[in-house]
Short mmCIF file of C-alpha atoms in Angstrom, two decimals:
data_model
loop_
_atom_site.label_atom_id
_atom_site.label_comp_id
_atom_site.label_asym_id
_atom_site.label_seq_id
_atom_site.Cartn_x
_atom_site.Cartn_y
_atom_site.Cartn_z
CA MET A 300 216.61 101.38 104.66
CA LYS A 301 219.13 99.51 102.55
CA LYS A 302 221.16 101.62 100.13
CA HIS A 303 223.43 100.76 97.24
CA GLN A 304 226.89 102.31 97.07
CA VAL A 305 227.72 104.14 93.87
CA LEU A 306 231.24 104.94 92.64
CA ALA A 307 231.52 107.77 90.13
CA VAL A 308 234.54 109.30 88.45
CA VAL A 309 234.41 112.94 87.43
CA ALA A 310 237.48 114.45 85.76
CA ALA A 311 240.45 113.65 88.04
CA MET A 312 238.32 113.42 91.18
CA THR A 313 236.99 110.23 92.85
CA MET A 314 233.69 110.46 94.67
CA MET A 315 232.26 107.73 96.87
CA LEU A 316 228.58 108.09 97.69
CA THR A 317 227.32 106.61 100.95
CA GLY A 318 223.71 107.21 101.82
CA CYS A 319 221.14 109.39 100.15
CA GLY A 320 222.75 112.52 98.72
CA ASN A 321 225.69 112.65 101.12
CA VAL A 322 228.70 113.25 98.90
CA GLU A 323 232.33 113.21 100.03
CA VAL A 324 234.76 114.66 97.51
CA GLU A 325 238.48 113.96 97.45
CA VAL A 326 240.24 116.57 95.34
CA ALA A 327 243.55 115.78 93.70
CA GLN A 328 244.78 119.38 94.18
CA GLU A 329 243.57 121.98 96.65
CA SER A 330 243.71 124.70 94.00
CA ALA A 331 241.51 123.08 91.39
CA PRO A 332 240.46 125.30 88.45
CA ALA A 333 237.03 126.96 88.66
CA GLU A 334 235.67 124.90 85.76
CA ILE A 335 236.51 121.72 87.67
CA TRP A 336 234.40 122.89 90.63
CA GLU A 337 231.54 123.67 88.28
CA THR A 338 231.84 120.14 86.96
CA ILE A 339 231.79 118.73 90.49
CA GLU A 340 228.70 120.76 91.47
CA ALA A 341 226.86 119.54 88.39
CA ALA A 342 227.94 115.98 89.14
CA GLU A 343 226.65 116.21 92.71
CA GLU A 344 223.15 116.94 91.43
CA THR A 345 223.32 114.05 88.98
CA ILE A 346 224.76 111.66 91.55
CA GLU A 347 222.16 112.56 94.18
CA VAL A 348 219.45 111.57 91.73
CA ALA A 349 221.30 108.33 90.93
CA VAL A 350 221.57 107.47 94.60
CA GLU A 351 217.88 108.06 95.18
CA GLU A 352 217.02 105.78 92.25
CA THR A 353 219.17 102.92 93.54
CA VAL A 354 217.68 102.78 97.03
CA VAL A 355 216.22 99.34 97.68
CA GLU A 356 213.48 98.96 100.26
CA GLU A 357 213.91 96.19 102.81
CA GLU A 358 211.35 93.44 102.26
CA ASN A 359 208.52 93.58 104.75
CA HIS A 360 208.07 90.18 106.36
CA ASP A 361 205.42 91.19 108.88
CA GLY A 362 202.84 88.43 109.17
CA MET A 363 205.20 85.90 107.57
CA TYR A 364 207.61 83.15 108.63
CA ARG A 365 210.25 81.05 106.93
CA SER A 366 208.73 77.82 105.65
CA GLU A 367 210.07 74.67 107.27
CA LEU A 368 209.80 72.98 103.86
CA THR A 369 211.58 75.51 101.64
CA GLY A 370 213.15 78.20 103.81
CA GLU A 371 211.14 80.83 101.91
CA TRP A 372 208.93 83.49 103.46
CA ILE A 373 205.26 82.43 103.55
CA ASP A 374 202.12 83.54 105.36
CA LEU A 375 202.27 83.19 109.16
CA SER A 376 198.80 81.59 109.18
CA LEU A 377 200.38 78.45 107.68
CA GLN A 378 203.03 78.02 110.37
CA ASN A 379 201.35 75.21 112.32
CA GLN A 380 199.44 73.69 109.40
CA ARG A 381 200.64 70.21 108.52
CA PRO A 382 201.31 69.52 104.83
CA ILE A 383 199.83 66.88 102.56
CA ALA A 384 201.80 64.32 100.54
CA VAL A 385 200.23 63.31 97.23
CA MET A 386 200.76 60.23 95.07
CA VAL A 387 200.95 61.47 91.46
CA ASP A 388 200.82 59.13 88.47
CA ASN A 389 203.96 59.60 86.38
CA GLU A 390 203.03 57.38 83.43
CA LEU A 391 203.12 59.09 80.03
CA THR A 392 199.34 58.73 79.67
CA ALA A 393 198.86 60.71 82.90
CA LEU A 394 200.58 63.79 81.49
CA GLN A 395 200.19 66.71 81.58
CA HIS A 396 200.21 67.09 85.33
CA TYR A 397 198.14 69.81 86.99
CA GLY A 398 199.33 72.04 89.82
CA LEU A 399 202.72 70.46 90.55
CA THR A 400 204.53 73.81 90.48
CA GLU A 401 202.62 74.57 93.71
CA ALA A 402 204.49 71.79 95.53
CA ASP A 403 207.17 72.67 98.09
CA ILE A 404 209.09 69.39 97.74
CA VAL A 405 208.81 66.68 95.08
CA TYR A 406 210.03 63.12 95.49
CA GLU A 407 210.55 60.88 92.46
CA LEU A 408 210.66 57.24 93.51
CA MET A 409 210.70 53.95 91.67
CA ASN A 410 207.19 52.52 92.02
CA SER A 411 208.10 49.04 90.79
CA THR A 412 211.18 47.24 89.56
CA ALA A 413 209.06 46.11 86.59
CA ASN A 414 208.18 48.12 83.49
CA GLY A 415 211.54 49.87 83.20
CA ARG A 416 211.56 50.97 86.85
CA VAL A 417 208.42 53.05 86.43
CA THR A 418 208.28 55.97 88.88
CA ARG A 419 205.68 57.95 90.75
CA LEU A 420 206.01 61.48 92.08
CA MET A 421 205.18 62.38 95.66
CA PRO A 422 204.87 66.15 96.09
CA ILE A 423 204.71 67.67 99.59
CA VAL A 424 202.35 70.67 99.71
CA LYS A 425 202.08 73.09 102.62
CA ASP A 426 199.41 75.50 101.35
CA TRP A 427 196.91 72.86 100.22
CA ALA A 428 193.95 75.22 100.62
CA ALA A 429 195.18 76.94 97.44
CA LEU A 430 194.87 73.78 95.31
CA GLU A 431 192.43 74.08 92.42
CA GLN A 432 193.34 70.87 90.57
CA PHE A 433 196.29 68.67 91.52
CA GLY A 434 197.48 65.39 90.07
CA SER A 435 196.40 63.02 88.66
CA ILE A 436 196.22 60.75 91.71
CA ARG A 437 197.33 57.11 91.88
CA SER A 438 198.08 54.36 94.41
CA ALA A 439 200.70 54.36 97.16
CA ARG A 440 203.49 52.00 98.26
CA PRO A 441 204.84 51.31 101.79
CA THR A 442 207.75 53.73 101.31
CA ASN A 443 205.36 56.63 100.75
CA PHE A 444 203.77 56.18 104.17
CA MET A 445 207.15 56.37 105.89
CA LEU A 446 208.28 59.43 103.92
CA ALA A 447 204.99 61.26 104.48
CA ALA A 448 205.30 60.59 108.22
CA GLU A 449 208.67 62.37 108.29
CA TYR A 450 206.74 65.59 107.54
CA ASN A 451 203.69 64.67 109.66
CA ALA A 452 201.86 64.93 106.32
CA ILE A 453 198.46 63.53 105.38
CA LEU A 454 199.07 61.07 102.54
CA CYS A 455 196.58 61.40 99.67
CA HIS A 456 196.38 58.44 97.27
CA ASP A 457 193.99 55.95 95.71
CA GLY A 458 194.56 52.52 97.17
CA GLY A 459 197.61 50.32 96.73
CA PRO A 460 198.67 46.67 96.97
CA PHE A 461 198.00 44.77 100.20
CA TYR A 462 201.62 45.44 101.22
CA ILE A 463 200.50 48.90 102.38
CA ASN A 464 198.01 47.52 104.93
CA ASP A 465 200.52 47.33 107.80
CA TYR A 466 201.58 50.93 107.12
CA VAL A 467 198.03 52.24 106.91
CA ALA A 468 197.60 50.86 110.44
CA LYS A 469 200.66 52.66 111.85
CA ALA A 470 200.06 55.27 114.53
CA TYR A 471 202.00 57.81 112.45
CA THR A 472 199.72 57.42 109.40
CA ASN A 473 196.92 59.76 108.43
CA ASN A 474 195.87 58.99 104.87
CA ILE A 475 192.99 59.65 102.49
CA SER A 476 192.44 56.91 99.92
CA GLY A 477 190.30 57.67 96.87
CA GLY A 478 187.09 59.62 96.49
CA PHE A 479 188.77 62.66 94.92
CA ALA A 480 187.32 64.64 92.01
CA ARG A 481 186.95 62.97 88.62
CA PHE A 482 187.58 65.21 85.62
CA SER A 483 186.37 64.40 82.11
CA ASN A 484 189.64 64.51 80.16
CA GLY A 485 189.04 61.82 77.56
CA LYS A 486 191.31 59.30 79.32
CA SER A 487 190.55 55.98 80.98
CA ALA A 488 189.31 56.16 84.58
CA GLU A 489 192.66 55.64 86.31
CA PHE A 490 193.96 58.88 84.78
CA THR A 491 191.02 61.14 85.70
CA GLU A 492 191.33 61.62 89.50
CA TYR A 493 192.60 64.94 90.92
CA ILE A 494 192.68 66.70 94.27
CA THR A 495 190.59 69.85 94.61
CA TYR A 496 190.34 71.85 97.81
CA GLU A 497 186.70 72.75 97.29
CA ASP A 498 183.96 70.23 96.54
CA TYR A 499 183.73 69.61 92.79
CA THR A 500 180.87 68.84 90.44
CA ASN A 501 181.83 67.43 87.05
CA PRO A 502 180.03 69.62 84.47
CA THR A 503 179.89 66.73 81.98
CA THR A 504 178.59 63.95 84.21
CA GLY A 505 176.91 66.05 86.90
CA LYS A 506 178.50 63.89 89.60
CA SER A 507 179.81 65.62 92.73
CA TYR A 508 182.94 64.82 94.72
CA PRO A 509 184.21 65.98 98.13
CA GLY A 510 187.13 68.38 98.10
CA LEU A 511 190.18 68.08 100.33
CA ALA A 512 188.63 70.27 103.03
CA THR A 513 185.61 67.98 103.24
CA GLN A 514 187.74 64.83 103.11
CA ILE A 515 189.98 65.92 105.98
CA SER A 516 186.92 66.87 108.03
CA ASN A 517 185.21 63.54 107.29
CA TYR A 518 188.31 61.62 108.40
CA ASN A 519 188.48 63.82 111.53
CA TYR A 520 192.16 64.53 110.93
CA LYS A 521 193.92 67.41 112.63
CA THR A 522 194.96 70.14 110.21
CA GLU A 523 197.78 71.32 112.49
CA TYR A 524 200.93 69.44 113.40
CA THR A 525 200.27 66.58 115.81
CA ASP A 526 202.29 65.33 118.76
CA LEU A 527 204.13 62.99 116.35
CA TYR A 528 205.70 65.90 114.46
CA GLU A 529 209.46 65.73 114.98
CA GLY A 530 210.20 69.26 113.81
CA ALA A 531 211.63 70.79 110.66
CA HIS A 532 212.95 68.24 108.17
CA PHE A 533 215.68 70.53 106.81
CA ILE A 534 217.84 73.33 108.20
CA PHE A 535 218.02 76.28 105.82
CA ARG A 536 220.55 79.08 105.65
CA THR A 537 219.11 82.59 105.55
CA GLU A 538 221.64 83.61 102.89
CA GLU A 539 222.92 81.96 99.71
CA PHE A 540 225.67 79.40 100.28
CA ASP A 541 228.38 79.02 97.64
CA LEU A 542 229.26 75.34 97.19
CA SER A 543 232.18 76.29 94.95
CA ASP A 544 234.24 76.97 98.09
CA GLN A 545 233.97 73.31 99.17
CA SER A 546 237.01 71.10 98.62
CA ASN A 547 234.97 68.21 97.20
CA VAL A 548 232.72 70.20 94.86
CA GLN A 549 232.08 69.38 91.21
CA ALA A 550 230.32 71.46 88.59
CA VAL A 551 227.24 69.47 87.55
CA LYS A 552 224.87 70.94 84.97
CA ASP A 553 223.09 67.81 83.74
CA VAL A 554 221.79 64.84 85.74
CA ILE A 555 220.52 61.64 84.13
CA LEU A 556 218.35 59.91 86.74
CA PRO A 557 218.29 56.07 86.97
CA HIS A 558 214.73 55.72 85.66
CA PRO A 559 214.72 54.22 82.15
CA HIS A 560 210.93 54.09 81.85
CA ASN A 561 210.44 57.87 81.77
CA SER A 562 214.08 58.92 81.18
CA SER A 563 213.85 61.66 83.81
CA GLU A 564 216.61 64.27 83.76
CA LEU A 565 217.60 67.53 85.43
CA HIS A 566 219.27 70.31 83.45
CA TYR A 567 220.75 73.42 85.05
CA ASN A 568 219.17 76.68 83.95
CA SER A 569 221.75 79.44 84.44
CA GLY A 570 219.09 82.12 83.90
CA THR A 571 217.04 81.02 86.90
CA ALA A 572 219.86 79.25 88.81
CA THR A 573 217.62 76.19 89.16
CA TYR A 574 217.48 72.63 87.84
CA ASP A 575 214.69 72.10 85.29
CA TYR A 576 212.94 68.72 85.25
CA TYR A 577 212.48 66.73 82.02
CA GLU A 578 210.91 63.34 81.33
CA TYR A 579 209.94 61.33 78.25
CA GLY A 580 212.30 63.59 76.31
CA ASP A 581 210.36 66.81 77.03
CA PRO A 582 210.19 69.54 79.68
CA HIS A 583 207.76 68.77 82.49
CA LEU A 584 205.06 71.45 82.17
CA ASP A 585 202.24 72.36 84.56
CA ALA A 586 199.00 72.48 82.54
CA LEU A 587 197.26 74.52 85.25
CA HIS A 588 199.82 77.31 85.46
CA ASP A 589 200.56 78.48 81.92
CA ASN A 590 202.77 75.48 81.17
CA ALA A 591 205.36 76.55 83.75
CA GLN A 592 208.23 74.09 83.95
CA LEU A 593 208.86 72.13 87.12
CA THR A 594 212.19 73.40 88.46
CA PHE A 595 214.21 73.06 91.67
CA LYS A 596 216.64 75.26 93.60
CA ASN A 597 217.94 72.37 95.71
CA VAL A 598 218.30 68.74 94.66
CA ILE A 599 219.10 65.77 96.90
CA LEU A 600 219.97 62.44 95.30
CA GLN A 601 219.60 59.74 97.96
CA SER A 602 221.14 56.30 97.40
CA THR A 603 218.98 53.72 99.17
CA ASP A 604 218.74 49.93 99.31
CA TYR A 605 215.39 48.31 98.60
CA GLU A 606 213.60 44.98 98.89
CA VAL A 607 211.47 43.44 96.13
CA TYR A 608 208.30 41.79 97.43
CA ASP A 609 207.23 39.65 94.46
CA GLU A 610 207.36 38.99 90.73
CA ASN A 611 205.19 42.06 90.07
CA GLY A 612 208.10 44.24 91.12
CA TYR A 613 206.37 45.67 94.20
CA MET A 614 209.10 46.90 96.50
CA ILE A 615 210.01 48.97 99.54
CA TYR A 616 212.93 51.35 100.03
CA ASP A 617 215.11 51.09 103.13
CA VAL A 618 214.62 54.72 104.12
CA VAL A 619 215.04 54.12 107.86
CA SER A 620 218.75 53.53 107.53
CA SER A 621 221.79 55.47 106.30
CA GLY A 622 223.68 55.87 103.08
CA GLU A 623 225.35 58.16 100.58
CA GLY A 624 224.06 60.72 98.13
CA TYR A 625 224.61 64.09 96.49
CA TYR A 626 223.45 67.64 97.06
CA LEU A 627 223.14 69.98 94.05
CA THR A 628 222.48 73.70 93.91
CA ASN A 629 223.54 76.58 91.64
CA GLY A 630 225.19 74.21 89.17
CA ASN A 631 227.48 72.61 91.77
CA CYS A 632 227.39 69.26 93.56
CA ILE A 633 228.91 67.81 96.72
CA PRO A 634 228.71 64.25 98.11
CA ILE A 635 226.66 63.81 101.28
CA THR A 636 225.72 61.15 103.80
CA TRP A 637 222.18 60.74 105.15
CA SER A 638 220.65 58.87 108.08
CA LYS A 639 217.18 58.29 109.48
#
């Protein structure tokens, strides 16, 4: 049982409490007046109560393990389950997003060099059986297949340009393209597709759609990590690490990301010790979960070369390479190098 230490000062005496109700008293003079001892006895009763109230129970992690995606404690039943990676439309018309606060990791990547470097989000989700409505869903690019493979994730998207064909055919690719639930939200068709875990029937149109469980079964994909899984993507510390002790640290509270189309930004929230995500000049809010803001404990900014395929701006990142970047947490930032 973990216990807090309490330091109390009574009259001229100093008392250090260690444990529940065990009081050691150092007296300034051996011949203390009687009224002082009465004060000490009364204080002992008060302090014993204070100690009992400050006892903190150790967290019970039975039946849990530390997630390979976040380092947090999650249900042990998920340990061998492979995650999904989801292509989420990040155009203004696609907002609000649904369910993104359930993601473990979120990538924001330039989707095209055209249209102000428009981006798409690619969340990685471990506990996909908990998804009620997630998205909306849009097409993929070659880079997304490579990144999803790093997690042995099933990539969920709706099509893409012919440049993805070679990557769909890779041995490391398991992907589900299209066929997800269509919600009646008053928007044009490309902004109506969402992942649901269970099969879904649109109450307006009466049309039914297979949920993620059915889709994975129909594709005959393994739900547990395959032989191609290379192991945990990140190494997490079990305790908080203070970057302020690093020689090359800088305090960074605000980050303007290089995406002019949606003007995405990160702003440090000292109350939660996380970086809150903003785009199009507003907080990014999850419509499914009480408008909770998308926020991150750890941020990695990865500088990567890319190749443009054609005049439409279709491109591919050079993610199997090496380069520089930055790591941010708790309002501090250090430069990093990465390699794959």
